[in-house]
Short mmCIF file of C-alpha atoms in Angstrom, two decimals:
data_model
loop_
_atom_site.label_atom_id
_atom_site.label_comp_id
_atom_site.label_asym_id
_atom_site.label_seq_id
_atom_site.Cartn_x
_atom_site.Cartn_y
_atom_site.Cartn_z
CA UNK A 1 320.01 231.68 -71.58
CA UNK A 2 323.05 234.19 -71.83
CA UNK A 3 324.14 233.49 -75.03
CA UNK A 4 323.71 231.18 -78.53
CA UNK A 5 324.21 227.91 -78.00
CA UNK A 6 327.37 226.77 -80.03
CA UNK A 7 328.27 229.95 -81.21
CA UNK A 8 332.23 230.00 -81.95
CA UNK A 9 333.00 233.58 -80.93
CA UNK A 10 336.68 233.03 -81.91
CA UNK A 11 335.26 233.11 -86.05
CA UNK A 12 333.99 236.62 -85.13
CA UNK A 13 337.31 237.69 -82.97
CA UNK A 14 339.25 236.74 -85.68
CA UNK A 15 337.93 238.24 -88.26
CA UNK A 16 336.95 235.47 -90.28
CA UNK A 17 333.11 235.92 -90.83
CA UNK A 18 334.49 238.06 -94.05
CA UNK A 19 333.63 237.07 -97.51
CA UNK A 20 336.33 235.26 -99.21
CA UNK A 21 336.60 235.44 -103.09
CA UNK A 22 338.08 232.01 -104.59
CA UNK A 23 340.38 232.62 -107.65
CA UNK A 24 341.76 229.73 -109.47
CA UNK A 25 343.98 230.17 -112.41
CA UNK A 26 343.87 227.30 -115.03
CA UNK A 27 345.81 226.39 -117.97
CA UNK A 28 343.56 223.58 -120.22
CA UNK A 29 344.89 220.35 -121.13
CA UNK A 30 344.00 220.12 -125.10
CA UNK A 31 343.46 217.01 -126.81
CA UNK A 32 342.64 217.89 -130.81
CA UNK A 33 345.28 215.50 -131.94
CA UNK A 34 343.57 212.81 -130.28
CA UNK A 35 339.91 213.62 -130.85
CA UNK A 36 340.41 214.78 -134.87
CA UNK A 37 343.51 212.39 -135.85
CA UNK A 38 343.09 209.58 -133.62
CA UNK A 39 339.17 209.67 -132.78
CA UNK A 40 338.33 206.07 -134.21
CA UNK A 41 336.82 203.80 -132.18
CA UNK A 42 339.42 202.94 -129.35
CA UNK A 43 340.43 199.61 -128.42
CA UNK A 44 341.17 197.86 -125.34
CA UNK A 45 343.25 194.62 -124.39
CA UNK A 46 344.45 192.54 -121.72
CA UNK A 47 347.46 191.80 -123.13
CA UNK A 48 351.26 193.23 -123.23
CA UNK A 49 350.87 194.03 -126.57
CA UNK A 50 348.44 195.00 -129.79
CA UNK A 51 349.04 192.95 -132.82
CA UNK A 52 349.08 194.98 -136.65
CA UNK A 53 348.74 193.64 -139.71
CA UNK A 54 349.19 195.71 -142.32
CA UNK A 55 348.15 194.79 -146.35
CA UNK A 56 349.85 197.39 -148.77
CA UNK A 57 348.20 197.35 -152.29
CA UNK A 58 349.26 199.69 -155.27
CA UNK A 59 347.32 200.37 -158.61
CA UNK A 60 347.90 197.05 -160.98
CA UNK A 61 350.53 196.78 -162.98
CA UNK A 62 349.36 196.54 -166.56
CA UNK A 63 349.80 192.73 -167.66
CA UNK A 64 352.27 191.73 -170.59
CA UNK A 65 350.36 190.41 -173.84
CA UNK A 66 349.92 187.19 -174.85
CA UNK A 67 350.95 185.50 -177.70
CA UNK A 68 347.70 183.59 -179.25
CA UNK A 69 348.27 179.90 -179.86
CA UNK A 70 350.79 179.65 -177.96
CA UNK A 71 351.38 178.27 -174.07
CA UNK A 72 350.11 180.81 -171.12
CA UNK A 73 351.66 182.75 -169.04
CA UNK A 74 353.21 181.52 -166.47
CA UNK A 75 352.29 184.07 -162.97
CA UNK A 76 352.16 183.97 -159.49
CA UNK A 77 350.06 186.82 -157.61
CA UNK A 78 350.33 186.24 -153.87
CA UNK A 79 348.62 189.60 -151.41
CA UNK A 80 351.27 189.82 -148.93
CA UNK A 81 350.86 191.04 -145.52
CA UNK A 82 353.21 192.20 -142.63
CA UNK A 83 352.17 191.51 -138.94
CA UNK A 84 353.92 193.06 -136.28
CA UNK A 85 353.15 194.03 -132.26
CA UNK A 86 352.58 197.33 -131.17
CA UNK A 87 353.93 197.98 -127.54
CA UNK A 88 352.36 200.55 -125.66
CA UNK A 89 353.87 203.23 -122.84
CA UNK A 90 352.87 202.53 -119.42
CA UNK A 91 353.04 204.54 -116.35
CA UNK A 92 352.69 202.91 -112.89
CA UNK A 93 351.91 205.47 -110.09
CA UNK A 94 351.20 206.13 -106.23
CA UNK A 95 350.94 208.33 -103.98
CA UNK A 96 349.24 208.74 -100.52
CA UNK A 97 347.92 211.46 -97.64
CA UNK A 98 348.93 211.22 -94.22
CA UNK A 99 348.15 213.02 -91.01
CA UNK A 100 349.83 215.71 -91.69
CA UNK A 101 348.37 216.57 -95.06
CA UNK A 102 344.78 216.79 -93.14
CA UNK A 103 346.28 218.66 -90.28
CA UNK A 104 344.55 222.31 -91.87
CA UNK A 105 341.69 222.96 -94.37
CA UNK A 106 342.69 221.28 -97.69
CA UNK A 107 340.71 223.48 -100.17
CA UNK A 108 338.65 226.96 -100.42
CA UNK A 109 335.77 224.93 -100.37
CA UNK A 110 335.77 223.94 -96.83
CA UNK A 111 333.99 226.33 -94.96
CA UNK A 112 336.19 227.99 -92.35
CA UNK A 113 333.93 227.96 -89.39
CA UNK A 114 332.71 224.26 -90.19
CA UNK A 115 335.78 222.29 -90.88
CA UNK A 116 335.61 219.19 -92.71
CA UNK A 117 336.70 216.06 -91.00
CA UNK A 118 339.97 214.49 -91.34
CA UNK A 119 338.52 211.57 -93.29
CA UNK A 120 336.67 214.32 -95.72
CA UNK A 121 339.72 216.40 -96.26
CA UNK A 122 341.50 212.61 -97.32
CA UNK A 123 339.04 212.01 -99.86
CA UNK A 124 339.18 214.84 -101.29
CA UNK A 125 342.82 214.56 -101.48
CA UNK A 126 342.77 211.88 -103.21
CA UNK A 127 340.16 212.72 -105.39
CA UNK A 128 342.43 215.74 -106.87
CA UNK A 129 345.43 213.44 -107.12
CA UNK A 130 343.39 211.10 -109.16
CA UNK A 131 341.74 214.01 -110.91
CA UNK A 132 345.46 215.28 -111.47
CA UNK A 133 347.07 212.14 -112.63
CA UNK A 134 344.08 211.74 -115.03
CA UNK A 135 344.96 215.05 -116.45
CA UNK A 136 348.67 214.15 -117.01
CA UNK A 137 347.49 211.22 -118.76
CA UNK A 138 345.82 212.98 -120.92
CA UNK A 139 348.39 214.37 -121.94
CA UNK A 140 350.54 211.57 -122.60
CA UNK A 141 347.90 210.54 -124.98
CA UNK A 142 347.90 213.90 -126.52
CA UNK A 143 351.76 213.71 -126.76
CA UNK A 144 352.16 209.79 -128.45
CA UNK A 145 349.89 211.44 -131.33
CA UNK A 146 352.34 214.47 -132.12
CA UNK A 147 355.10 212.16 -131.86
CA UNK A 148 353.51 209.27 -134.01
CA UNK A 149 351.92 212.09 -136.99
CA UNK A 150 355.17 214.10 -136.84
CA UNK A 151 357.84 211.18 -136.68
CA UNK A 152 355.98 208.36 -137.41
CA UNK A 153 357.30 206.34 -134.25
CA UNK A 154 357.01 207.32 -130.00
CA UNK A 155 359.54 205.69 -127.98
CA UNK A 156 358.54 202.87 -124.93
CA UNK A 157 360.78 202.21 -122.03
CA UNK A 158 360.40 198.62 -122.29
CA UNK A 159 360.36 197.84 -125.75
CA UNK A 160 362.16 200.85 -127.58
CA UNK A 161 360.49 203.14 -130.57
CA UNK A 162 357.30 201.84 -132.40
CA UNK A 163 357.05 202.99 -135.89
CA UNK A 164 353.93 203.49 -137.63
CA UNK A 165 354.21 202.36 -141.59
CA UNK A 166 353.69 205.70 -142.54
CA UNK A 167 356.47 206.23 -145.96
CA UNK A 168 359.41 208.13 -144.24
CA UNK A 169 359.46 210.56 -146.76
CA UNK A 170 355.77 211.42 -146.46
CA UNK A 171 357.33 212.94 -142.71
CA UNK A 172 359.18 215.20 -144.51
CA UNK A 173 357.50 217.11 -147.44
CA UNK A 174 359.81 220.43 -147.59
CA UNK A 175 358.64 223.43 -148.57
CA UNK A 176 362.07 225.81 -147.20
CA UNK A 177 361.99 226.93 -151.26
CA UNK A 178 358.51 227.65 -152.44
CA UNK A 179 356.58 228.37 -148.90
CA UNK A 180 356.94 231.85 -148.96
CA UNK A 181 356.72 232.74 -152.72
CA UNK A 182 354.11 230.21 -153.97
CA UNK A 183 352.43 228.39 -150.97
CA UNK A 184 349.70 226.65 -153.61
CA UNK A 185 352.71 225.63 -155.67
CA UNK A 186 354.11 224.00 -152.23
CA UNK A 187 351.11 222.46 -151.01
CA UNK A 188 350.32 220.78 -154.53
CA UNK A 189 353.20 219.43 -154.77
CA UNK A 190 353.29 218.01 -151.26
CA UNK A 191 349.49 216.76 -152.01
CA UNK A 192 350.85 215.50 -154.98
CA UNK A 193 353.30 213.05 -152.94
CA UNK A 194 350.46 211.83 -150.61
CA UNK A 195 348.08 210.68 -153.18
CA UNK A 196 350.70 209.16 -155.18
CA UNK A 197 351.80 206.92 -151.48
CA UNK A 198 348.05 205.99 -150.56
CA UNK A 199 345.55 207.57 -153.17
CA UNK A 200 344.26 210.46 -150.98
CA UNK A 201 344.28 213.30 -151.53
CA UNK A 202 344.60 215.83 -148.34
CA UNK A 203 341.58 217.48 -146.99
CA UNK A 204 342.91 219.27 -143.87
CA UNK A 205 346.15 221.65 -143.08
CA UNK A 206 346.58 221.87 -139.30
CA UNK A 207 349.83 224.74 -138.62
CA UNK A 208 351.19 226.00 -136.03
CA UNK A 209 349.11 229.04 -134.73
CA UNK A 210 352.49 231.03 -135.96
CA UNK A 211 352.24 229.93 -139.10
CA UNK A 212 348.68 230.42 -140.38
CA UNK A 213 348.67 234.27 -140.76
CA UNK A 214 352.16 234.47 -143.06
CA UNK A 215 350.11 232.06 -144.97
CA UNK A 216 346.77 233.33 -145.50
CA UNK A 217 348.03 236.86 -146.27
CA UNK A 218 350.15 235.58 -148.95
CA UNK A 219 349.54 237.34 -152.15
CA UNK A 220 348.86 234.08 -153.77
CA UNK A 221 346.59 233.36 -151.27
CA UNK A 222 344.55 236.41 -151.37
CA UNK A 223 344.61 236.28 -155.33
CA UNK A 224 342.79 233.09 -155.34
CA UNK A 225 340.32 234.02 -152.63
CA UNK A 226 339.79 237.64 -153.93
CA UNK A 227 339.21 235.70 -157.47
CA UNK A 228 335.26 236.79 -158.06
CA UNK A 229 334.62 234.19 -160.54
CA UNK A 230 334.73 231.09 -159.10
CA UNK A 231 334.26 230.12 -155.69
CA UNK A 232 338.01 229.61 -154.32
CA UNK A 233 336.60 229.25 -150.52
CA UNK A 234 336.70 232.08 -147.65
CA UNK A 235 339.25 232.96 -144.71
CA UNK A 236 337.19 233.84 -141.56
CA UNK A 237 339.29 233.10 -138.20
CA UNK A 238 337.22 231.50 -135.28
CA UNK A 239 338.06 232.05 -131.87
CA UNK A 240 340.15 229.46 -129.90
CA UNK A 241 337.67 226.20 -128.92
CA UNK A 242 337.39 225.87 -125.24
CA UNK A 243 337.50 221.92 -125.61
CA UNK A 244 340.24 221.11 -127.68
CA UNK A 245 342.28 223.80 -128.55
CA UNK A 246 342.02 224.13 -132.49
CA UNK A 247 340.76 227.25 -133.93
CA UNK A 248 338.61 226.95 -137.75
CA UNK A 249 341.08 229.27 -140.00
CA UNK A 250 338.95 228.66 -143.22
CA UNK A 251 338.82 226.88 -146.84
CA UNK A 252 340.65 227.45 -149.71
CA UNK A 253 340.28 225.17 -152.70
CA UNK A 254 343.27 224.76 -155.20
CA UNK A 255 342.43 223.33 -158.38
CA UNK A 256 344.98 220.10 -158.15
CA UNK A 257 343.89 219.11 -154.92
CA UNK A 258 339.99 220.23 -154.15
CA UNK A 259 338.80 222.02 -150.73
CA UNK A 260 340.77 222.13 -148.17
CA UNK A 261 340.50 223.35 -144.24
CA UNK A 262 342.62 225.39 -142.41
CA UNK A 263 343.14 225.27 -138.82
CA UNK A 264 345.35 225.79 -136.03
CA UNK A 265 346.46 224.45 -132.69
CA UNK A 266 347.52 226.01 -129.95
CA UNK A 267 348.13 222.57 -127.55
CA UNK A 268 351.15 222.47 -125.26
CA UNK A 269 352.74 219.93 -122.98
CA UNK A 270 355.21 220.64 -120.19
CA UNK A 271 358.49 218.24 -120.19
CA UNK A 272 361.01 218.73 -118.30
CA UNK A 273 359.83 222.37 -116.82
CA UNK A 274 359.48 223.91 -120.35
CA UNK A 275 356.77 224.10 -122.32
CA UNK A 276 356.47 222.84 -126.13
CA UNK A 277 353.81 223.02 -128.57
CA UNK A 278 352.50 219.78 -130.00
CA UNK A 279 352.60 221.55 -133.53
CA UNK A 280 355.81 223.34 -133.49
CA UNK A 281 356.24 226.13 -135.99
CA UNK A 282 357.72 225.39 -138.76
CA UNK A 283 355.78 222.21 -139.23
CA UNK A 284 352.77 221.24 -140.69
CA UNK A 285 350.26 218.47 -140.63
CA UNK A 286 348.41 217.83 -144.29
CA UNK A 287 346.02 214.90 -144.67
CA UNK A 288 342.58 213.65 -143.44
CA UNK A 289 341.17 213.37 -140.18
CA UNK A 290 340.71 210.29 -137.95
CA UNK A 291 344.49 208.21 -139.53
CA UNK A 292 344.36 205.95 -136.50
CA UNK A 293 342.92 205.21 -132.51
CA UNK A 294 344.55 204.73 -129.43
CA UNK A 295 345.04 201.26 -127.91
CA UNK A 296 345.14 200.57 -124.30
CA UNK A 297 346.56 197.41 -123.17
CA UNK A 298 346.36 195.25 -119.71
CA UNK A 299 346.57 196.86 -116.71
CA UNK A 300 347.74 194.80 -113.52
CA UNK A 301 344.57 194.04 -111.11
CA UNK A 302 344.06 192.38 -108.03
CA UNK A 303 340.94 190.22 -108.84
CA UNK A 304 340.11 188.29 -105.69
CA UNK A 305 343.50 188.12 -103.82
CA UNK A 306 345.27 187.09 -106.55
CA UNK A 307 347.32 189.36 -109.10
CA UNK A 308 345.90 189.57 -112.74
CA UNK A 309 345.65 191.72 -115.73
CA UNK A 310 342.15 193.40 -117.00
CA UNK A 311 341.39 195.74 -120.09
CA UNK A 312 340.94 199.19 -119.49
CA UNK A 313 341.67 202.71 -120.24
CA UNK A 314 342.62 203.79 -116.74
CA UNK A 315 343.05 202.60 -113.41
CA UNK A 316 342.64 204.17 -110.12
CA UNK A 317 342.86 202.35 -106.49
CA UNK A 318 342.61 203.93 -103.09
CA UNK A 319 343.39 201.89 -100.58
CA UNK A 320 345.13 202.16 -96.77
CA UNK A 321 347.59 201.07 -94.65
CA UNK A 322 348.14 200.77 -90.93
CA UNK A 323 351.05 200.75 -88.62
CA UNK A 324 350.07 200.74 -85.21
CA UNK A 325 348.05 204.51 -84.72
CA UNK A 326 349.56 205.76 -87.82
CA UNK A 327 346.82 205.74 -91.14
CA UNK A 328 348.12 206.46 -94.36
CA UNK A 329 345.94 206.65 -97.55
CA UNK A 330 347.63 205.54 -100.84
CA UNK A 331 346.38 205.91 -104.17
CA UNK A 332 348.03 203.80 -107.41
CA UNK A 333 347.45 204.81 -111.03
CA UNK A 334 347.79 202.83 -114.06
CA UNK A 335 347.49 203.81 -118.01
CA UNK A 336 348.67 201.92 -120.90
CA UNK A 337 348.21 203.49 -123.75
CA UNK A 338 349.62 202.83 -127.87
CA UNK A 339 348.97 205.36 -130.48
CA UNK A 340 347.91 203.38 -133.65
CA UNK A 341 347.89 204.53 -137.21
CA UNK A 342 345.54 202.43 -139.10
CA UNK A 343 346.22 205.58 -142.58
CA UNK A 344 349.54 205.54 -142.54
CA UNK A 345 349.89 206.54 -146.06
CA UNK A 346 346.85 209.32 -146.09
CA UNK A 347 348.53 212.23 -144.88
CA UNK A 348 352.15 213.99 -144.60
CA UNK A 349 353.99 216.53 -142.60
CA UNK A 350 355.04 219.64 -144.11
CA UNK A 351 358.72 220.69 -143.00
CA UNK A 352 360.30 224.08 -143.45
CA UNK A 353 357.86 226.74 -143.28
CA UNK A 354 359.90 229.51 -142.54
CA UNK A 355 359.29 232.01 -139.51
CA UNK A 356 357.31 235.23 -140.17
#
């Protein structure tokens, strides 16, 4: 035998038997909104359309005496209720891989002296399509919370803006004339509003990653915390979390208004090119965690040859089509998601924090 069977000399002519080093730069998707503000139980239907009903109940009014003796009161208390749908976004996608996207290796992880097969290198395109379109619907998600906590509506293409019945003016609790002087003075005051809308008072203070040292270096701040008397909480900074984004500023408790917990979050989307943060500076979110869930409604499904609707999150389908030698693999992605505010009176965004 005068030489190895199968041996591709070419790999060594070229070069090629050299160790490659993979490097892949990647930018996380964060989802804290989602997972901390809207982390109840989601739900799924088959339908256009999630119906609300909201009941709205204030402390009783005290009642009018009677006059002994004499003929009763005449009064009429009726609960009344609101019901109204909730439309959701939804995004209706596809794309496909032809011969020429499986022409040449497809990723780092195909070996270069065994390539992968044409049908390989299609699967895995699609798989990182899917994997891709997952991740941008993730975001979406991500984005119809900021837009429903900070503005108390997101907008549909269908069916226009769907509010939340979050009080309008607990979306804009200004603080442009006391942040910077007497941030406990500000933040009572805008607690102060909340509990007096729903009877809550606010437990968490998510800024803008800007925004939290101008504030916890305050001198009102520090007095409180540096107070050696009573226990007025602590201020130690964790590091960024991996998963969702938020960082764990610390607790301060104010006397009007109890413990509460700092954080920040550093989430971004991209719109457009640009990038924008889903907290923008200068804003604030005060409140509790888990206000609402996300709703996903029907999703259009071929169920045995015959167009339907199911319930689901997200939908993925890989399919083909031929035209005489020429194969082309498509790929169609559906998501139909509503973000739903089931406390829409338990928190409020802080406005006008000015810029350090």
């Amino acid at each position: 035998m005068n030489g190895i069977p199968n041996l591709n000399y070419d790999i060594i002519n070229n070069g090629l038997w050299e160790v490659t080093q993979n490097i892949e730069i990647s930018i996380p998707q964060y989802t804290f909104l989602h997972k901390f503000l809207f982390g109840l139980e989601p739900i799924a239907t088959s339908d256009d359309f999630i119906a609300r009903q909201l009941l709205q109940r204030d402390i009783p009014a005290l009642p009018t005496e009677t006059m002994k003796y004499g003929d009763p009161d005449l009064e009429n208390y009726d609960e009344q209720f609101s019901l109204k749908d909730i439309f959701p976004q939804y995004y209706f996608k596809e794309d496909s891989v032809n011969l020429s996207n499986v022409a040449n290796r497809v990723s780092p992880n195909e070996p270069i002296s065994a390539p992968w097969s044409y049908e390989t290198r299609a699967v895995y395109i699609l798989g990182q399509k899917a994997r891709y379109k997952r991740a941008q619907f993730e975001a979406t998600v991500e984005k119809l919370c900021s837009d429903m906590v900070l503005t108390g509506k997101y907008t549909t293409k269908a069916n226009g803006d769907q509010e939340s019945d979050t009080p309008s003016e607990l979306l804009n609790l200004s603080v442009a004339s006391t942040w910077s002087t007497n941030p406990i003075k500000a933040l009572e005051t805008a607690a102060t509003s909340i509990f007096n809308q729903g009877g809550t008072m606010p437990r968490v203070l998510i800024l803008n990653p800007a925004d939290a040292t101008p504030l916890i270096t305050n001198s009102k701040i520090m007095t409180i915390l540096d107070n050696r008397r009573m226990e007025m909480g602590g201020i130690k900074p964790t590091e960024i979390n991996a998963e969702d984004g938020s960082s764990y500023i610390g607790r301060i408790s104010l006397p009007s208004i109890g413990p509460v917990d700092i954080y920040t979050y550093a989430g971004q989307y991209k719109s457009k090119g640009t990038k924008h943060n889903f907290i923008p500076q200068g804003k604030a979110y005060f409140g509790i965690p888990n206000i609402g869930r996300i709703g996903y409604c029907g999703l259009i499904a071929n169920i045995g040859g015959k167009p339907g609707k199911i319930a689901g999150e997200y939908r993925a389908t890989a399919y083909d089509t031929s035209r005489g030698d020429l194969v082309t693999a498509k790929l169609q992605t559906q998501f139909s998601p509503a973000a739903i505010v089931t406390r829409p009176s338990s928190y409020g965004i802080i406005t006008g924090i000015p810029a350090a």
